Short mmCIF file of C-alpha atoms and ligand atoms in Angstrom, two decimals:
data_model
loop_
_atom_site.label_atom_id
_atom_site.label_comp_id
_atom_site.label_asym_id
_atom_site.label_seq_id
_atom_site.Cartn_x
_atom_site.Cartn_y
_atom_site.Cartn_z
CA MET A 1003 81.61 109.44 91.81
CA ILE A 1004 85.18 109.28 93.11
CA ARG A 1005 86.82 105.87 93.08
CA SER A 1006 88.10 105.04 96.56
CA LEU A 1007 91.70 104.19 97.31
CA ILE A 1008 92.59 101.92 100.21
CA ALA A 1009 96.33 102.33 100.66
CA GLY A 1010 98.67 100.50 103.02
CA ASN A 1011 101.82 102.19 104.27
CA TRP A 1012 104.12 99.54 105.66
CA LYS A 1013 106.69 102.11 106.81
CA MET A 1014 109.96 100.45 107.93
CA ASN A 1015 108.32 97.07 108.45
CA GLY A 1016 108.73 93.95 106.42
CA THR A 1017 111.28 91.61 104.91
CA THR A 1018 110.63 89.00 102.25
CA VAL A 1019 108.65 87.01 104.84
CA MET A 1020 105.91 89.61 104.41
CA LEU A 1021 105.36 88.57 100.80
CA SER A 1022 102.99 85.96 102.21
CA VAL A 1023 100.79 88.85 103.39
CA VAL A 1024 100.85 90.20 99.83
CA GLU A 1025 99.71 86.83 98.58
CA GLU A 1026 96.85 86.79 101.11
CA ILE A 1027 95.78 90.28 100.06
CA VAL A 1028 95.95 89.36 96.36
CA ASN A 1029 93.87 86.24 96.97
CA GLY A 1030 91.40 88.22 99.07
CA LEU A 1031 90.99 90.82 96.34
CA LYS A 1032 90.39 88.15 93.68
CA SER A 1033 87.28 86.99 95.51
CA ARG A 1034 86.07 90.55 96.11
CA GLY A 1035 85.92 92.29 92.75
CA ASP A 1036 87.40 95.61 91.84
CA GLU A 1037 85.18 98.37 93.24
CA ALA A 1038 88.00 100.36 94.82
CA ASP A 1039 91.71 100.77 94.21
CA CYS A 1040 93.93 98.89 96.60
CA LEU A 1041 97.58 99.75 97.15
CA ILE A 1042 100.50 98.66 99.31
CA CYS A 1043 103.58 100.85 99.75
CA PRO A 1044 106.23 98.51 101.19
CA PRO A 1045 109.81 99.35 102.16
CA ALA A 1046 111.86 100.02 99.01
CA THR A 1047 113.66 96.69 99.38
CA LEU A 1048 110.36 94.85 98.77
CA LEU A 1049 108.92 97.03 96.04
CA TYR A 1050 110.07 95.00 93.05
CA ALA A 1051 108.99 91.66 94.55
CA LEU A 1052 105.64 93.07 95.65
CA SER A 1053 105.00 94.65 92.25
CA ASP A 1054 105.88 91.38 90.60
CA ALA A 1055 103.49 89.44 92.86
CA ALA A 1056 100.75 92.00 92.15
CA THR A 1057 101.11 91.95 88.35
CA GLY A 1058 97.84 91.01 86.70
CA THR A 1059 95.91 91.44 89.99
CA PRO A 1060 93.94 94.45 91.27
CA LEU A 1061 96.65 95.21 93.86
CA LYS A 1062 98.85 98.21 93.10
CA SER A 1063 102.23 99.06 94.58
CA GLY A 1064 104.06 102.23 95.45
CA GLY A 1065 106.98 103.85 97.22
CA GLN A 1066 106.98 105.62 100.58
CA ASP A 1067 109.11 108.56 99.48
CA CYS A 1068 111.18 109.71 96.52
CA HIS A 1069 113.95 112.20 95.84
CA ALA A 1070 113.03 115.21 93.73
CA GLU A 1071 115.87 114.68 91.24
CA LEU A 1072 116.17 112.18 88.44
CA ASN A 1073 119.52 110.72 89.56
CA GLY A 1074 122.83 111.78 91.00
CA ALA A 1075 124.96 111.85 94.14
CA HIS A 1076 122.26 111.31 96.78
CA THR A 1077 123.35 108.30 98.77
CA GLY A 1078 120.46 106.29 100.13
CA ASP A 1079 117.78 108.12 98.15
CA ILE A 1080 115.48 106.78 95.47
CA ALA A 1081 114.25 108.63 92.39
CA ALA A 1082 110.59 108.54 91.39
CA GLU A 1083 111.71 106.94 88.11
CA MET A 1084 113.27 104.08 90.10
CA ILE A 1085 109.95 103.45 91.83
CA ALA A 1086 108.24 103.34 88.44
CA ASP A 1087 110.98 101.05 87.14
CA ALA A 1088 110.36 98.66 90.05
CA GLY A 1089 106.68 98.48 89.09
CA GLY A 1090 105.26 101.14 91.43
CA GLN A 1091 102.36 103.35 90.36
CA TYR A 1092 102.11 105.59 93.42
CA VAL A 1093 104.44 107.29 95.86
CA ILE A 1094 103.70 108.74 99.28
CA VAL A 1095 105.31 112.16 99.77
CA GLY A 1096 105.38 114.46 102.79
CA HIS A 1097 104.42 111.86 105.37
CA SER A 1098 104.62 113.51 108.82
CA GLU A 1099 107.33 111.03 109.81
CA ARG A 1100 109.47 112.32 106.92
CA ARG A 1101 108.61 115.92 107.72
CA ALA A 1102 109.62 115.30 111.38
CA ASP A 1103 112.53 112.85 111.01
CA HIS A 1104 114.10 114.38 107.91
CA GLY A 1105 113.09 118.02 108.22
CA GLU A 1106 111.15 117.97 104.96
CA THR A 1107 109.32 121.20 104.23
CA SER A 1108 106.23 121.66 102.10
CA ASP A 1109 108.51 123.06 99.36
CA ASP A 1110 110.48 119.80 99.41
CA VAL A 1111 107.24 117.86 99.31
CA ARG A 1112 106.00 119.83 96.29
CA ALA A 1113 109.28 119.10 94.46
CA LYS A 1114 108.88 115.40 95.23
CA ALA A 1115 105.28 115.44 94.00
CA GLU A 1116 106.48 117.11 90.78
CA ALA A 1117 109.09 114.35 90.44
CA ALA A 1118 106.33 111.78 90.85
CA PHE A 1119 104.37 113.33 87.97
CA ARG A 1120 107.54 113.45 85.88
CA ALA A 1121 107.93 109.68 86.41
CA GLY A 1122 104.27 108.94 85.68
CA LEU A 1123 103.48 108.12 89.31
CA THR A 1124 100.53 109.34 91.35
CA PRO A 1125 101.77 111.17 94.44
CA ILE A 1126 99.91 110.75 97.72
CA ILE A 1127 100.61 114.09 99.38
CA CYS A 1128 100.31 113.96 103.17
CA ILE A 1129 99.34 116.87 105.36
CA GLY A 1130 98.22 117.11 108.98
CA GLU A 1131 98.47 119.09 112.18
CA THR A 1132 100.21 118.21 115.45
CA LEU A 1133 98.33 117.95 118.75
CA GLU A 1134 99.73 121.33 119.88
CA GLU A 1135 98.49 122.94 116.68
CA ARG A 1136 95.02 121.42 117.11
CA GLU A 1137 94.82 122.45 120.75
CA ALA A 1138 95.82 125.96 119.77
CA GLY A 1139 92.86 126.07 117.35
CA GLN A 1140 95.25 126.14 114.38
CA ALA A 1141 94.43 122.83 112.70
CA LEU A 1142 92.56 124.24 109.70
CA ASN A 1143 95.12 127.01 109.14
CA ILE A 1144 98.06 124.60 109.24
CA ILE A 1145 96.35 122.17 106.90
CA ALA A 1146 95.45 124.95 104.46
CA GLN A 1147 99.07 126.18 104.44
CA GLN A 1148 100.54 122.71 104.00
CA LEU A 1149 98.08 121.91 101.22
CA ALA A 1150 98.73 125.19 99.38
CA ALA A 1151 102.50 124.76 99.52
CA SER A 1152 102.80 120.98 99.03
CA LEU A 1153 100.61 120.58 95.95
CA PRO A 1154 102.19 121.38 92.57
CA ASP A 1155 100.36 123.91 90.38
CA ASN A 1156 100.52 121.58 87.45
CA ASP A 1157 98.64 118.71 88.90
CA GLY A 1158 99.72 116.11 86.33
CA ASP A 1159 97.45 113.99 84.18
CA ALA A 1160 96.61 111.40 86.78
CA GLY A 1161 96.07 114.01 89.50
CA ALA A 1162 97.43 113.95 93.00
CA VAL A 1163 95.89 112.19 95.96
CA VAL A 1164 95.77 114.16 99.22
CA ALA A 1165 96.01 112.34 102.55
CA TYR A 1166 94.90 114.07 105.74
CA GLU A 1167 96.78 112.50 108.62
CA PRO A 1168 96.54 114.25 111.98
CA VAL A 1169 99.99 113.64 113.49
CA TRP A 1170 98.48 112.88 116.91
CA ALA A 1171 96.40 110.05 115.45
CA ILE A 1172 99.23 108.24 113.67
CA GLY A 1173 100.24 105.00 115.32
CA THR A 1174 98.70 106.13 118.61
CA GLY A 1175 95.38 104.30 118.48
CA LYS A 1176 93.72 107.75 118.85
CA VAL A 1177 91.53 108.14 115.83
CA ALA A 1178 90.09 111.53 114.91
CA THR A 1179 86.34 111.79 115.41
CA THR A 1180 84.11 111.71 112.36
CA GLU A 1181 83.23 115.37 113.09
CA GLN A 1182 86.91 116.37 113.08
CA VAL A 1183 87.60 114.41 109.89
CA ASP A 1184 84.49 115.76 108.20
CA GLU A 1185 85.42 119.35 109.04
CA VAL A 1186 88.96 119.01 107.70
CA HIS A 1187 88.05 117.05 104.57
CA THR A 1188 85.31 119.53 103.68
CA ALA A 1189 87.84 122.35 104.02
CA ILE A 1190 90.40 120.48 101.87
CA ARG A 1191 87.76 119.84 99.18
CA LYS A 1192 86.81 123.52 99.11
CA GLN A 1193 90.46 124.54 98.74
CA LEU A 1194 91.04 121.97 95.96
CA GLU A 1195 87.97 123.22 94.08
CA GLU A 1196 89.04 126.84 94.45
CA ARG A 1197 92.47 126.01 93.10
CA PHE A 1198 91.76 123.35 90.46
CA GLY A 1199 88.08 123.85 89.61
CA ALA A 1200 86.18 120.77 88.43
CA LYS A 1201 89.33 118.70 88.70
CA GLY A 1202 89.61 119.58 92.38
CA ALA A 1203 86.09 118.25 92.88
CA GLY A 1204 87.26 114.86 91.62
CA MET A 1205 90.55 114.54 93.50
CA ARG A 1206 90.82 111.82 96.11
CA ILE A 1207 91.23 112.80 99.75
CA LEU A 1208 92.28 109.98 102.08
CA TYR A 1209 92.13 109.88 105.86
CA GLY A 1210 95.01 108.30 107.76
CA GLY A 1211 95.69 107.80 111.45
CA SER A 1212 94.85 104.63 113.39
CA MET A 1213 92.31 103.49 110.82
CA LYS A 1214 91.24 99.93 111.56
CA PRO A 1215 88.36 97.59 110.72
CA GLU A 1216 86.32 98.87 113.70
CA ASN A 1217 86.39 102.54 112.73
CA ALA A 1218 86.86 102.36 108.94
CA GLY A 1219 83.15 102.10 108.10
CA ALA A 1220 82.23 105.37 109.81
CA LEU A 1221 85.24 107.26 108.44
CA LEU A 1222 84.92 105.98 104.89
CA SER A 1223 81.21 106.85 104.78
CA LEU A 1224 81.96 110.59 105.02
CA THR A 1225 81.31 112.42 101.74
CA ASP A 1226 84.81 113.78 101.25
CA VAL A 1227 86.71 110.77 102.57
CA ASN A 1228 87.66 108.87 99.43
CA GLY A 1229 89.78 106.20 101.03
CA GLY A 1230 92.33 105.55 103.72
CA LEU A 1231 96.08 105.56 104.27
CA ILE A 1232 96.63 102.74 106.70
CA GLY A 1233 99.80 102.00 108.65
CA GLY A 1234 99.66 99.38 111.40
CA ALA A 1235 96.46 97.67 110.24
CA SER A 1236 97.85 97.18 106.72
CA LEU A 1237 100.45 94.72 108.02
CA LYS A 1238 97.76 92.08 108.57
CA ALA A 1239 95.93 90.89 105.45
CA ALA A 1240 92.67 90.21 107.31
CA ASP A 1241 92.55 93.72 108.83
CA PHE A 1242 93.53 95.42 105.59
CA LEU A 1243 90.90 93.48 103.63
CA ALA A 1244 88.29 94.27 106.29
CA ILE A 1245 89.05 97.98 105.80
CA TYR A 1246 88.76 97.49 102.03
CA ASP A 1247 85.35 95.84 102.62
CA ALA A 1248 84.29 98.79 104.78
CA GLY A 1249 85.30 101.12 101.93
CA ILE A 1250 83.40 99.30 99.21
CA SER A 1251 80.29 98.78 101.35
CA ASN A 1252 79.83 102.56 101.25
CA LEU A 1253 79.86 102.82 97.46
P1 LIG B 232 98.66 104.21 111.39
O1 LIG B 232 99.58 104.99 110.34
O2 LIG B 232 97.49 103.64 110.63
O3 LIG B 232 99.55 103.14 111.97
O4 LIG B 232 98.21 105.21 112.41
C1 LIG B 232 99.01 105.74 109.30
C2 LIG B 232 100.09 106.42 108.52
O5 LIG B 232 101.04 106.93 109.12
O6 LIG B 232 100.04 106.49 107.28
#
């Protein structure tokens, strides 16, 4: 049985005003029990405050990206150790927005995931095809290549989390069909098992891309969907908690 992870990615949204949403989520989780892991990755400026507010509650916190190195002359970047120091337990790496906006390659992503392990964080390693790649019948090939190259060989003690996020479904309202998600997640699981054996069978694979309360139940009921990476809908406590409820109702 794989423990689900419902993860919110706030992207570049949120100032201290959004700490009230954290409070609502924390209160909501208190009345719900602890059947799945629940995580928010806020902008770096809010990480310490969010981690502080989440201390002693089931809510976990994480970063949205990290630099591969421990420290040094990298203006504007954040080391994985800094995320851990601010109370984070997870870090998203290789999000398609970082791959597109900052030219990050799968080699860069693997180095960042290794840095996450070094700092004791769990990396959430994102992979996913563009619309052109899907229409060209290349989705499974692209995903297999990204997965192979982005995941470190030494998978750390905690293990990595993989997030499948079709680029065309992110922030567009276009959610992948359950058939598409099922096909990709089954292929990812097979590749993880081939590479990591029994450990690969237990690794979490999240779906991300326009997940919301209305579609979360169907997506989270698929065998190899072990949670969600949620952007827009994680900015509202009620929607995020409704997705969490959809996740735990399938356990
Ligand atoms: P979305 O974003 O839920 O707003 O589509 C998901 C993500 O990019 O992680």
